[in-house]
mmCIF file of C-alpha atoms in Angstrom:
data_model
loop_
_atom_site.group_PDB
_atom_site.id
_atom_site.type_symbol
_atom_site.label_atom_id
_atom_site.label_comp_id
_atom_site.label_asym_id
_atom_site.label_seq_id
_atom_site.Cartn_x
_atom_site.Cartn_y
_atom_site.Cartn_z
ATOM 1 C CA MET A 1 73.958 109.780 115.563
ATOM 2 C CA SER A 2 75.648 107.301 113.222
ATOM 3 C CA HIS A 3 73.635 107.883 110.043
ATOM 4 C CA THR A 4 72.936 111.197 108.337
ATOM 5 C CA LEU A 5 70.723 111.802 105.302
ATOM 6 C CA ASP A 6 71.387 115.056 103.436
ATOM 7 C CA LEU A 7 68.213 116.671 102.096
ATOM 8 C CA PRO A 8 69.259 119.259 99.451
ATOM 9 C CA GLY A 9 65.629 119.843 98.498
ATOM 10 C CA LEU A 10 64.980 121.521 101.854
ATOM 11 C CA ARG A 11 66.506 124.995 102.240
ATOM 12 C CA GLU A 12 66.644 126.796 105.560
ATOM 13 C CA ASP A 13 65.624 130.178 104.089
ATOM 14 C CA ILE A 14 62.281 129.051 102.607
ATOM 15 C CA LEU A 15 59.286 128.831 104.922
ATOM 16 C CA ARG A 16 57.756 125.962 102.960
ATOM 17 C CA ASP A 17 60.984 123.950 103.282
ATOM 18 C CA HIS A 18 61.243 124.657 107.005
ATOM 19 C CA LEU A 19 57.717 123.340 107.538
ATOM 20 C CA ALA A 20 58.364 120.367 105.225
ATOM 21 C CA ALA A 21 61.452 119.410 107.262
ATOM 22 C CA LEU A 22 59.355 119.453 110.441
ATOM 23 C CA GLY A 23 56.609 117.423 108.765
ATOM 24 C CA LEU A 24 59.164 114.891 107.538
ATOM 25 C CA LEU A 25 60.678 114.492 111.006
ATOM 26 C CA ASP A 26 57.209 114.054 112.496
ATOM 27 C CA TRP A 27 56.389 111.236 110.095
ATOM 28 C CA ILE A 28 59.788 109.508 110.279
ATOM 29 C CA THR A 29 59.614 109.575 114.089
ATOM 30 C CA ASP A 30 56.178 107.962 113.969
ATOM 31 C CA LEU A 31 57.204 105.311 111.424
ATOM 32 C CA PHE A 32 60.647 104.475 112.844
ATOM 33 C CA PRO A 33 60.722 105.372 116.562
ATOM 34 C CA SER A 34 63.518 102.886 117.321
ATOM 35 C CA HIS A 35 65.783 104.833 114.916
ATOM 36 C CA GLN A 36 65.525 107.920 117.173
ATOM 37 C CA PRO A 37 65.276 110.427 114.269
ATOM 38 C CA LYS A 38 66.623 113.933 114.763
ATOM 39 C CA LEU A 39 66.869 117.029 112.561
ATOM 40 C CA SER A 40 69.522 119.682 112.059
ATOM 41 C CA TRP A 41 70.607 122.219 109.440
ATOM 42 C CA SER A 42 73.986 122.278 107.722
ATOM 43 C CA ILE A 43 75.934 125.468 108.386
ATOM 44 C CA SER A 44 77.865 125.131 105.125
ATOM 45 C CA THR A 45 74.997 124.367 102.724
ATOM 46 C CA GLY A 46 71.845 125.515 104.548
ATOM 47 C CA HIS A 47 70.210 122.150 103.796
ATOM 48 C CA ALA A 48 68.244 120.012 106.231
ATOM 49 C CA LEU A 49 69.932 116.917 107.672
ATOM 50 C CA LEU A 50 68.049 113.890 109.018
ATOM 51 C CA HIS A 51 69.946 111.860 111.633
ATOM 52 C CA THR A 52 69.158 108.330 112.829
ATOM 53 C CA THR A 53 70.884 105.807 115.073
ATOM 54 C CA LEU A 54 70.126 103.063 112.535
ATOM 55 C CA PRO A 55 69.993 103.258 108.736
ATOM 56 C CA LEU A 56 66.491 103.762 107.390
ATOM 57 C CA PRO A 57 65.052 100.919 105.285
ATOM 58 C CA ILE A 58 65.679 101.235 101.562
ATOM 59 C CA GLU A 59 61.942 101.544 100.966
ATOM 60 C CA TRP A 60 61.379 104.288 103.558
ATOM 61 C CA PRO A 61 60.001 106.767 100.963
ATOM 62 C CA LYS A 62 57.392 104.188 99.902
ATOM 63 C CA MET A 63 56.509 103.489 103.538
ATOM 64 C CA LEU A 64 56.167 107.226 104.167
ATOM 65 C CA ARG A 65 53.854 107.667 101.180
ATOM 66 C CA GLU A 66 51.734 104.736 102.374
ATOM 67 C CA GLY A 67 51.572 106.314 105.832
ATOM 68 C CA LEU A 68 50.317 109.577 104.358
ATOM 69 C CA GLN A 69 47.696 107.747 102.355
ATOM 70 C CA ALA A 70 46.623 105.782 105.442
ATOM 71 C CA TRP A 71 45.940 109.079 107.234
ATOM 72 C CA ARG A 72 43.828 110.096 104.263
ATOM 73 C CA ALA A 73 41.716 106.956 104.776
ATOM 74 C CA LEU A 74 40.987 107.727 108.443
ATOM 75 C CA GLU A 75 37.457 108.560 109.534
ATOM 76 C CA THR A 76 38.942 111.740 111.000
ATOM 77 C CA ASN A 77 40.836 112.446 107.777
ATOM 78 C CA PRO A 78 42.497 115.838 108.414
ATOM 79 C CA MET A 79 42.403 116.630 104.704
ATOM 80 C CA GLY A 80 38.789 115.591 104.176
ATOM 81 C CA HIS A 81 37.116 118.771 105.396
ATOM 82 C CA GLY A 82 37.687 120.867 102.295
ATOM 83 C CA LYS A 83 38.265 124.361 103.631
ATOM 84 C CA ILE A 84 39.462 125.000 107.166
ATOM 85 C CA GLU A 85 36.504 127.296 107.826
ATOM 86 C CA ALA A 86 34.194 124.384 107.005
ATOM 87 C CA ILE A 87 35.322 122.514 110.130
ATOM 88 C CA THR A 88 32.718 123.326 112.743
ATOM 89 C CA PRO A 89 33.701 123.952 116.373
ATOM 90 C CA ALA A 90 31.519 120.989 117.341
ATOM 91 C CA GLU A 91 33.502 118.702 115.016
ATOM 92 C CA ILE A 92 36.809 119.952 116.363
ATOM 93 C CA ARG A 93 35.680 119.418 119.953
ATOM 94 C CA ARG A 94 34.556 115.887 119.081
ATOM 95 C CA ILE A 95 37.914 115.048 117.522
ATOM 96 C CA LEU A 96 40.045 116.551 120.283
ATOM 97 C CA THR A 97 38.062 114.893 123.073
ATOM 98 C CA SER A 98 37.694 111.447 121.496
ATOM 99 C CA GLN A 99 41.096 110.870 119.919
ATOM 100 C CA SER A 100 44.214 109.486 121.601
ATOM 101 C CA ASP A 101 46.445 110.051 118.545
ATOM 102 C CA SER A 102 48.681 112.906 119.698
ATOM 103 C CA ARG A 103 49.811 113.612 116.134
ATOM 104 C CA LEU A 104 46.199 114.130 115.074
ATOM 105 C CA ILE A 105 45.581 116.447 118.022
ATOM 106 C CA TYR A 106 48.707 118.484 117.235
ATOM 107 C CA PHE A 107 47.610 118.751 113.616
ATOM 108 C CA TYR A 108 44.175 120.140 114.398
ATOM 109 C CA ALA A 109 45.639 122.470 117.022
ATOM 110 C CA GLY A 110 47.854 123.942 114.317
ATOM 111 C CA ILE A 111 45.176 124.682 111.704
ATOM 112 C CA ILE A 112 42.234 126.068 113.706
ATOM 113 C CA SER A 113 43.521 129.567 114.345
ATOM 114 C CA GLN A 114 41.015 132.262 115.279
ATOM 115 C CA LEU A 115 38.257 129.790 116.089
ATOM 116 C CA ALA A 116 35.472 131.600 117.917
ATOM 117 C CA VAL A 117 31.795 130.668 118.233
ATOM 118 C CA GLU A 118 29.673 128.196 116.325
ATOM 119 C CA GLY A 119 29.112 129.229 112.733
ATOM 120 C CA SER A 120 31.742 131.984 112.638
ATOM 121 C CA GLY A 121 34.147 132.319 109.734
ATOM 122 C CA ARG A 122 37.859 132.025 110.367
ATOM 123 C CA ARG A 123 41.204 131.742 108.642
ATOM 124 C CA SER A 124 44.390 130.085 109.805
ATOM 125 C CA GLU A 125 47.170 132.658 110.015
ATOM 126 C CA LEU A 126 49.736 130.246 108.616
ATOM 127 C CA ILE A 127 47.567 128.466 106.044
ATOM 128 C CA ILE A 128 46.458 130.874 103.322
ATOM 129 C CA GLU A 129 43.135 129.955 101.738
ATOM 130 C CA SER A 130 40.790 131.917 99.526
ATOM 131 C CA ALA A 131 37.458 131.556 97.783
ATOM 132 C CA ASN A 132 38.925 129.388 95.017
ATOM 133 C CA ARG A 133 41.774 127.707 96.923
ATOM 134 C CA SER A 134 41.549 124.952 99.516
ATOM 135 C CA VAL A 135 44.905 123.770 100.860
ATOM 136 C CA LEU A 136 43.456 120.726 102.624
ATOM 137 C CA LYS A 137 41.638 119.643 99.460
ATOM 138 C CA GLY A 138 44.803 120.235 97.414
ATOM 139 C CA VAL A 139 46.854 117.899 99.609
ATOM 140 C CA ASP A 140 44.037 115.340 99.588
ATOM 141 C CA ASP A 141 44.060 115.354 95.773
ATOM 142 C CA LEU A 142 47.842 114.900 95.625
ATOM 143 C CA LEU A 143 47.688 111.861 97.894
ATOM 144 C CA ALA A 144 44.856 110.381 95.823
ATOM 145 C CA ASP A 145 46.573 110.846 92.441
ATOM 146 C CA SER A 146 47.612 107.323 91.400
ATOM 147 C CA ARG A 147 48.636 108.436 87.909
ATOM 148 C CA LYS A 148 51.381 110.749 89.201
ATOM 149 C CA PRO A 149 52.304 109.538 92.695
ATOM 150 C CA LEU A 150 54.494 111.725 94.880
ATOM 151 C CA ASP A 151 58.205 111.063 94.471
ATOM 152 C CA LEU A 152 59.253 111.863 98.032
ATOM 153 C CA GLU A 153 62.841 110.675 97.788
ATOM 154 C CA ALA A 154 63.638 112.629 94.614
ATOM 155 C CA ASP A 155 61.888 115.793 95.825
ATOM 156 C CA LEU A 156 63.710 115.769 99.176
ATOM 157 C CA ALA A 157 66.976 115.320 97.291
ATOM 158 C CA GLY A 158 66.150 118.290 95.049
ATOM 159 C CA GLN A 159 66.184 116.039 91.988
ATOM 160 C CA GLY A 160 62.493 115.449 91.384
ATOM 161 C CA THR A 161 60.473 116.646 88.429
ATOM 162 C CA LYS A 162 58.788 119.940 89.202
ATOM 163 C CA ARG A 163 55.103 120.115 88.391
ATOM 164 C CA GLU A 164 52.447 122.802 88.350
ATOM 165 C CA VAL A 165 51.291 123.643 91.854
ATOM 166 C CA ASN A 166 47.657 124.274 92.782
ATOM 167 C CA ASN A 167 45.962 124.958 96.100
ATOM 168 C CA THR A 168 49.147 125.769 97.982
ATOM 169 C CA SER A 169 49.443 128.002 101.012
ATOM 170 C CA ARG A 170 51.986 130.221 99.218
ATOM 171 C CA TRP A 171 54.738 129.416 101.709
ATOM 172 C CA HIS A 172 57.251 129.514 98.826
ATOM 173 C CA PRO A 173 58.193 133.134 98.040
ATOM 174 C CA PHE A 174 58.554 132.381 94.325
ATOM 175 C CA GLU A 175 54.787 131.983 94.089
ATOM 176 C CA TYR A 176 54.471 135.767 94.150
ATOM 177 C CA GLN A 177 55.084 136.981 90.593
ATOM 178 C CA PRO A 178 54.562 140.748 90.304
ATOM 179 C CA ALA A 179 53.458 141.802 86.834
ATOM 180 C CA ALA A 180 56.052 144.583 86.666
ATOM 181 C CA HIS A 181 58.849 141.983 86.760
ATOM 182 C CA ALA A 182 57.288 139.462 84.386
ATOM 183 C CA ALA A 183 57.711 139.160 80.627
ATOM 184 C CA ARG A 184 54.042 138.182 80.339
ATOM 185 C CA ASP A 185 50.896 138.139 82.447
ATOM 186 C CA PRO A 186 51.766 136.308 85.706
ATOM 187 C CA LYS A 187 48.480 134.396 85.440
ATOM 188 C CA GLU A 188 50.079 132.492 82.568
ATOM 189 C CA ASN A 189 53.219 131.662 84.577
ATOM 190 C CA LYS A 190 52.152 128.680 86.657
ATOM 191 C CA HIS A 191 54.480 128.062 89.584
ATOM 192 C CA GLN A 192 56.463 124.828 89.199
ATOM 193 C CA ASP A 193 57.486 123.073 92.389
ATOM 194 C CA TRP A 194 58.221 119.763 94.110
ATOM 195 C CA LEU A 195 54.759 118.678 95.163
ATOM 196 C CA SER A 196 55.857 116.303 97.935
ATOM 197 C CA LEU A 197 57.302 119.194 99.909
ATOM 198 C CA ASN A 198 53.965 121.015 99.928
ATOM 199 C CA VAL A 199 52.333 117.898 101.386
ATOM 200 C CA LEU A 200 54.930 117.478 104.139
ATOM 201 C CA ALA A 201 54.779 121.200 104.953
ATOM 202 C CA LEU A 202 51.111 120.908 105.861
ATOM 203 C CA PHE A 203 52.070 118.513 108.648
ATOM 204 C CA GLY A 204 54.854 120.840 109.775
ATOM 205 C CA VAL A 205 52.170 123.326 110.804
ATOM 206 C CA SER A 206 51.477 121.084 113.812
ATOM 207 C CA PHE A 207 54.690 122.397 115.421
ATOM 208 C CA TYR A 208 53.091 125.859 115.667
ATOM 209 C CA PRO A 209 49.888 125.496 117.714
ATOM 210 C CA VAL A 210 47.226 128.103 118.288
ATOM 211 C CA ILE A 211 47.353 129.925 121.624
ATOM 212 C CA ASP A 212 45.164 132.415 123.461
ATOM 213 C CA THR A 213 46.527 135.923 123.946
ATOM 214 C CA ALA A 214 45.176 139.206 125.274
ATOM 215 C CA ARG A 215 44.328 140.129 121.670
ATOM 216 C CA GLY A 216 42.641 136.849 120.818
ATOM 217 C CA ARG A 217 43.849 133.566 119.414
ATOM 218 C CA THR A 218 46.990 133.504 117.324
ATOM 219 C CA THR A 219 49.382 131.003 115.790
ATOM 220 C CA THR A 220 52.737 130.769 117.546
ATOM 221 C CA GLY A 221 55.584 132.007 115.387
ATOM 222 C CA PHE A 222 53.795 135.180 114.314
ATOM 223 C CA ARG A 223 54.362 138.689 115.566
ATOM 224 C CA ARG A 224 52.851 141.999 114.464
ATOM 225 C CA ILE A 225 55.190 144.984 114.102
ATOM 226 C CA ASN A 226 53.856 148.287 112.714
ATOM 227 C CA ARG A 227 50.836 146.541 111.194
ATOM 228 C CA ILE A 228 53.067 143.986 109.496
ATOM 229 C CA ASN A 229 52.705 140.274 110.259
ATOM 230 C CA GLU A 230 55.990 138.376 110.321
ATOM 231 C CA PHE A 231 56.634 134.686 110.816
ATOM 232 C CA SER A 232 59.952 133.637 112.377
ATOM 233 C CA TRP A 233 61.740 130.299 112.467
ATOM 234 C CA PRO A 234 65.158 129.157 113.715
ATOM 235 C CA THR A 235 67.886 126.918 112.342
ATOM 236 C CA TRP A 236 70.233 124.842 114.497
ATOM 237 C CA HIS A 237 73.230 122.628 113.757
ATOM 238 C CA HIS A 238 72.976 120.187 116.682
ATOM 239 C CA PRO A 239 70.581 117.286 115.930
ATOM 240 C CA LEU A 240 67.306 117.650 117.842
ATOM 241 C CA ALA A 241 64.385 115.275 118.359
ATOM 242 C CA LYS A 242 60.780 116.170 117.560
ATOM 243 C CA ASP A 243 59.726 117.233 121.061
ATOM 244 C CA GLU A 244 62.888 119.285 121.519
ATOM 245 C CA ILE A 245 62.128 121.137 118.287
ATOM 246 C CA ARG A 246 58.532 121.796 119.350
ATOM 247 C CA ALA A 247 59.922 123.650 122.369
ATOM 248 C CA LEU A 248 62.634 125.451 120.403
ATOM 249 C CA VAL A 249 60.591 126.869 117.512
ATOM 250 C CA THR A 250 58.002 128.388 119.872
ATOM 251 C CA HIS A 251 60.550 129.849 122.302
ATOM 252 C CA PRO A 252 60.036 133.623 122.772
ATOM 253 C CA ALA A 253 63.696 134.279 121.887
ATOM 254 C CA CYS A 254 62.952 133.264 118.295
ATOM 255 C CA HIS A 255 60.300 135.926 117.858
ATOM 256 C CA CYS A 256 61.289 138.926 119.965
ATOM 257 C CA GLU A 257 62.529 142.256 118.633
ATOM 258 C CA PRO A 258 65.329 143.086 118.898
ATOM 259 C CA SER A 259 66.884 139.633 118.927
ATOM 260 C CA ASP A 260 69.043 138.648 121.880
ATOM 261 C CA SER A 261 72.169 137.027 120.435
ATOM 262 C CA ALA A 262 73.234 135.608 123.798
ATOM 263 C CA SER A 263 69.876 133.871 124.322
ATOM 264 C CA LEU A 264 69.941 132.419 120.819
ATOM 265 C CA PHE A 265 73.496 131.174 121.316
ATOM 266 C CA PHE A 266 72.672 129.374 124.567
ATOM 267 C CA LEU A 267 69.609 127.813 122.929
ATOM 268 C CA GLY A 268 71.850 126.411 120.190
ATOM 269 C CA ILE A 269 70.187 128.515 117.489
ATOM 270 C CA HIS A 270 72.423 129.294 114.537
ATOM 271 C CA ARG A 271 70.173 131.769 112.706
ATOM 272 C CA ILE A 272 66.658 133.216 112.734
ATOM 273 C CA TRP A 273 64.713 133.726 109.489
ATOM 274 C CA ARG A 274 61.722 136.007 109.108
ATOM 275 C CA SER A 275 59.149 136.123 106.321
ATOM 276 C CA ARG A 276 56.562 138.868 105.987
ATOM 277 C CA LYS A 277 52.946 138.049 105.190
ATOM 278 C CA PHE A 278 51.661 140.633 102.724
ATOM 279 C CA SER A 279 48.777 141.339 100.376
ATOM 280 C CA PRO A 280 49.917 143.245 97.260
ATOM 281 C CA ASP A 281 46.407 143.678 95.868
ATOM 282 C CA GLY A 282 44.429 143.714 99.098
ATOM 283 C CA LYS A 283 42.866 140.350 98.200
ATOM 284 C CA ASN A 284 45.559 137.663 97.947
ATOM 285 C CA ASP A 285 48.108 136.935 100.691
ATOM 286 C CA TYR A 286 51.684 135.776 100.119
ATOM 287 C CA PHE A 287 54.808 135.126 102.173
ATOM 288 C CA SER A 288 57.852 137.184 101.210
ATOM 289 C CA THR A 289 61.438 136.117 100.664
ATOM 290 C CA ALA A 290 62.896 135.450 104.115
ATOM 291 C CA ASN A 291 65.519 137.695 105.690
ATOM 292 C CA PRO A 292 68.139 136.431 108.136
ATOM 293 C CA VAL A 293 68.332 137.966 111.597
#
């Protein structure tokens, strides 16, 4: 690859950034297929690297934002359902059987975890929602905000202006603020973040589809050890295309315990990160700071 774009805003040890890197690659591949985009992670800095055979147009961030907004205008707008549990099985079947857009199919396959019979409630394992939080609606609002448009280029470079975050899926570990470690009530400490990355991360979920197991449907990437749910993801330093990454991140070697160093080496995996999903108060779920394997 002759052109490399360093993305300091995307760190390998943060689940949100991992998903945002995948979402970015998905969109760049769709917008610029002739550039043959690939993704890797820098061993020295831990940042994401985007590789292309041709330099991206100067206005690629603007074109990406317009692409996101065009998806929002679709009749099958993925963000237009409000809560995930509001999407009926009948609607999902209609979309998956009538659409030829593979990206749309991958997206829905990544958010409909634990779907059972008509009218049943469900929650995505990877997307945390609650009674007063709707991640899909939050992303929809960000894309519709013309007063403060997303600054994709600055956020990916780690130089954007951080703003108050609402309706996130709590993929960033800093969103958990225990009262014992805070100088004031955590409710008053609104998490500041780069909003563009939360938008891209939603599309990164499409790399982790829902599958059927002996214990029911689950989202790939999760494992349950001693009643603890952990999500695992790999990093690699050789540039990989979108379909190659889809196969890599769901490979059993990334999620087994104990890890097999030889298998990871031959797969080209540099490191595995794991984040625990936990509920400190029995009501609200968070993802913990990731640990390297």
